[in-house]
CSV table of C-alpha atoms in Angstrom, one decimal:
chain,number,residue,atom,x,y,z
A,1,UNK,CA,-32.2,10.2,48.1
A,2,UNK,CA,-33.5,13.7,47.1
A,3,UNK,CA,-35.5,15.7,49.7
A,4,UNK,CA,-39.2,16.0,49.4
A,5,UNK,CA,-40.5,19.3,48.2
A,6,UNK,CA,-41.8,20.1,51.7
A,7,UNK,CA,-38.5,19.2,53.3
A,8,UNK,CA,-36.5,21.2,50.7
A,9,UNK,CA,-38.8,24.2,51.3
A,10,UNK,CA,-38.3,24.0,55.1
A,11,UNK,CA,-34.5,23.6,54.7
A,12,UNK,CA,-34.4,26.7,52.4
A,13,UNK,CA,-36.9,28.9,54.3
A,14,UNK,CA,-35.5,28.2,57.8
A,15,UNK,CA,-31.8,28.1,56.6
A,16,UNK,CA,-31.3,24.7,58.1
A,17,UNK,CA,-27.8,23.0,57.9
A,18,UNK,CA,-26.8,19.3,58.1
A,19,UNK,CA,-26.4,18.3,61.8
A,20,UNK,CA,-23.6,16.0,62.9
A,21,UNK,CA,-26.2,13.8,64.7
A,22,UNK,CA,-28.2,13.4,61.4
A,23,UNK,CA,-31.0,15.5,60.1
A,24,UNK,CA,-30.8,19.3,59.8
A,25,UNK,CA,-30.8,22.2,62.3
A,26,UNK,CA,-30.5,25.9,62.9
A,27,UNK,CA,-29.9,27.6,66.2
A,28,UNK,CA,-32.5,30.4,66.4
A,29,UNK,CA,-31.7,31.7,69.9
A,30,UNK,CA,-28.9,31.7,72.4
A,31,UNK,CA,-29.7,33.6,75.6
A,32,UNK,CA,-27.1,36.4,76.1
A,33,UNK,CA,-27.4,36.0,79.9
A,34,UNK,CA,-25.1,33.4,81.4
A,35,UNK,CA,-24.9,31.3,84.5
A,36,UNK,CA,-22.1,29.4,86.2
A,37,UNK,CA,-21.4,26.1,84.4
A,38,UNK,CA,-23.2,23.4,86.5
A,39,UNK,CA,-21.3,20.6,84.8
A,40,UNK,CA,-17.7,19.4,85.3
A,41,UNK,CA,-16.8,20.3,81.7
A,42,UNK,CA,-14.8,23.0,80.0
A,43,UNK,CA,-15.9,26.7,80.4
A,44,UNK,CA,-16.9,28.7,83.5
A,45,UNK,CA,-20.3,29.7,82.2
A,46,UNK,CA,-23.1,28.6,80.0
A,47,UNK,CA,-25.9,30.6,78.3
A,48,UNK,CA,-29.1,30.2,80.2
A,49,UNK,CA,-30.8,28.5,77.2
A,50,UNK,CA,-30.6,27.8,73.5
A,51,UNK,CA,-33.2,27.1,70.9
A,52,UNK,CA,-33.0,25.2,67.6
A,53,UNK,CA,-35.1,23.9,64.8
A,54,UNK,CA,-34.4,20.2,64.1
A,55,UNK,CA,-35.6,18.4,61.0
A,56,UNK,CA,-35.5,14.7,60.0
A,57,UNK,CA,-36.2,13.9,56.4
A,58,UNK,CA,-36.3,10.7,54.3
A,59,UNK,CA,-32.9,11.7,53.0
A,60,UNK,CA,-31.6,12.1,56.5
A,61,UNK,CA,-34.0,10.1,58.6
A,62,UNK,CA,-32.2,9.5,61.9
A,63,UNK,CA,-30.6,11.3,64.7
A,64,UNK,CA,-27.9,9.1,66.3
A,65,UNK,CA,-27.6,8.2,70.0
A,66,UNK,CA,-26.1,11.2,71.9
A,67,UNK,CA,-26.6,12.8,75.2
A,68,UNK,CA,-26.3,16.3,76.7
A,69,UNK,CA,-25.7,17.3,80.2
A,70,UNK,CA,-28.5,19.9,80.0
A,71,UNK,CA,-32.2,19.2,80.1
A,72,UNK,CA,-33.8,19.4,76.6
A,73,UNK,CA,-37.4,20.4,76.0
A,74,UNK,CA,-38.8,19.2,72.6
A,75,UNK,CA,-41.8,20.7,70.8
A,76,UNK,CA,-43.3,19.2,67.7
A,77,UNK,CA,-44.3,21.3,64.8
A,78,UNK,CA,-45.0,18.8,62.1
A,79,UNK,CA,-44.7,15.1,61.2
A,80,UNK,CA,-44.1,11.9,63.1
A,81,UNK,CA,-41.0,10.1,64.4
A,82,UNK,CA,-40.0,7.6,67.0
A,83,UNK,CA,-37.7,8.6,69.9
A,84,UNK,CA,-35.6,6.1,71.9
A,85,UNK,CA,-34.3,7.2,75.3
A,86,UNK,CA,-31.8,5.2,77.3
A,87,UNK,CA,-31.7,6.4,80.9
A,88,UNK,CA,-28.5,6.2,83.0
A,89,UNK,CA,-29.8,3.1,84.8
A,90,UNK,CA,-30.0,1.3,81.4
A,91,UNK,CA,-33.8,1.4,81.1
A,92,UNK,CA,-35.2,2.2,77.7
A,93,UNK,CA,-38.2,4.4,76.8
A,94,UNK,CA,-39.5,4.7,73.3
A,95,UNK,CA,-42.5,6.7,72.0
A,96,UNK,CA,-43.9,8.2,68.9
A,97,UNK,CA,-44.0,12.0,68.5
A,98,UNK,CA,-47.0,13.2,66.5
A,99,UNK,CA,-50.3,14.9,66.7
A,100,UNK,CA,-52.5,11.9,67.5
A,101,UNK,CA,-52.3,12.5,71.3
A,102,UNK,CA,-55.5,10.5,71.9
A,103,UNK,CA,-53.5,7.5,70.9
A,104,UNK,CA,-50.4,8.3,73.0
A,105,UNK,CA,-48.4,10.3,70.6
A,106,UNK,CA,-46.5,13.3,72.1
A,107,UNK,CA,-46.3,16.8,70.9
A,108,UNK,CA,-44.0,17.9,73.9
A,109,UNK,CA,-41.4,15.8,75.6
A,110,UNK,CA,-38.4,16.3,77.9
A,111,UNK,CA,-35.1,14.5,77.8
A,112,UNK,CA,-33.2,14.9,81.1
A,113,UNK,CA,-29.5,15.6,81.1
A,114,UNK,CA,-27.6,12.3,81.0
A,115,UNK,CA,-30.2,10.4,79.0
A,116,UNK,CA,-29.1,9.1,75.6
A,117,UNK,CA,-31.5,9.9,72.8
A,118,UNK,CA,-32.0,8.9,69.2
A,119,UNK,CA,-34.8,9.6,66.8
A,120,UNK,CA,-35.9,8.3,63.4
A,121,UNK,CA,-38.8,8.7,61.0
A,122,UNK,CA,-41.2,5.8,61.1
A,123,UNK,CA,-42.3,3.8,58.1
A,124,UNK,CA,-46.0,4.8,58.2
A,125,UNK,CA,-45.2,8.4,59.1
A,126,UNK,CA,-44.7,11.6,57.2
A,127,UNK,CA,-41.6,12.2,55.1
A,128,UNK,CA,-40.4,14.8,57.6
A,129,UNK,CA,-40.5,15.6,61.2
A,130,UNK,CA,-39.9,19.2,62.3
A,131,UNK,CA,-39.4,20.0,66.0
A,132,UNK,CA,-37.8,22.7,68.2
A,133,UNK,CA,-35.5,21.9,71.1
A,134,UNK,CA,-34.8,24.2,74.1
A,135,UNK,CA,-31.6,23.2,76.0
A,136,UNK,CA,-31.3,24.4,79.6
A,137,UNK,CA,-28.6,25.5,80.4
A,138,UNK,CA,-27.7,26.4,76.8
A,139,UNK,CA,-26.2,23.9,74.5
A,140,UNK,CA,-22.4,23.6,74.4
A,141,UNK,CA,-20.5,20.8,72.6
A,142,UNK,CA,-18.4,20.3,75.7
A,143,UNK,CA,-21.5,19.0,77.4
A,144,UNK,CA,-22.4,16.6,74.6
A,145,UNK,CA,-21.2,13.2,73.6
A,146,UNK,CA,-22.2,10.4,71.1
A,147,UNK,CA,-22.6,6.8,71.9
A,148,UNK,CA,-20.5,5.2,69.2
A,149,UNK,CA,-19.6,1.7,70.2
A,150,UNK,CA,-21.8,-1.4,70.4
A,151,UNK,CA,-19.9,-2.4,73.6
A,152,UNK,CA,-21.0,0.8,75.3
A,153,UNK,CA,-24.6,0.2,74.3
A,154,UNK,CA,-24.5,-3.4,75.5
A,155,UNK,CA,-22.9,-2.4,78.8
A,156,UNK,CA,-25.6,0.3,79.4
A,157,UNK,CA,-28.8,-1.4,78.1
A,158,UNK,CA,-28.0,-5.0,77.2
A,159,UNK,CA,-27.7,-7.2,74.2
A,160,UNK,CA,-31.4,-7.1,73.2
A,161,UNK,CA,-31.4,-3.3,73.0
A,162,UNK,CA,-28.1,-3.4,71.0
A,163,UNK,CA,-29.7,-5.8,68.5
A,164,UNK,CA,-32.7,-3.6,68.1
A,165,UNK,CA,-31.2,-0.1,68.2
A,166,UNK,CA,-27.5,-0.6,67.4
A,167,UNK,CA,-28.1,0.9,64.0
A,168,UNK,CA,-28.6,4.3,65.8
A,169,UNK,CA,-25.1,4.4,67.1
A,170,UNK,CA,-23.0,7.3,66.0
A,171,UNK,CA,-21.3,5.7,63.0
A,172,UNK,CA,-18.3,5.5,60.9
A,173,UNK,CA,-19.2,5.3,57.2
A,174,UNK,CA,-19.4,1.4,57.4
A,175,UNK,CA,-22.2,1.2,60.0
A,176,UNK,CA,-25.6,0.0,58.8
A,177,UNK,CA,-28.0,2.7,57.6
A,178,UNK,CA,-31.6,3.4,58.6
A,179,UNK,CA,-33.7,0.3,57.7
A,180,UNK,CA,-36.4,2.3,55.8
């Protein structure tokens, strides 16, 4: 599917690249100051924070389930999407990000370290959703992992959640695509 004119313009103007989670991104800031790595992962230090643009489009409409050890602050710039969070206790939280805050949409949201998150464009939403993400301490792939197996999803959140959101697992090429 080709990108919309608006998505193509953002990708070009912002210099966005395909993201391994789905969508597009560009890291725009990595604090040069560091702190002691608070996680039991590789590396003695982490940057204090990182900042990225992240874009979902109709051609790349979903970010697959993944989690970071660091806290992630999200800020909406444009569009609408649905977020699905699975907390470490297996509870599920889902909400729409958008500008209609009077009807419960969020323009800012936080995903705590250890929560799995996935996102996708919604059928009655815009053709794109552009956000920024601030990760504290700064993002490092050693502090990140995908949820890729249905068994892992069932063990964490149950069969009903797996039926509803299994398509958002990090996928080999044979997994089902976004239903839109």
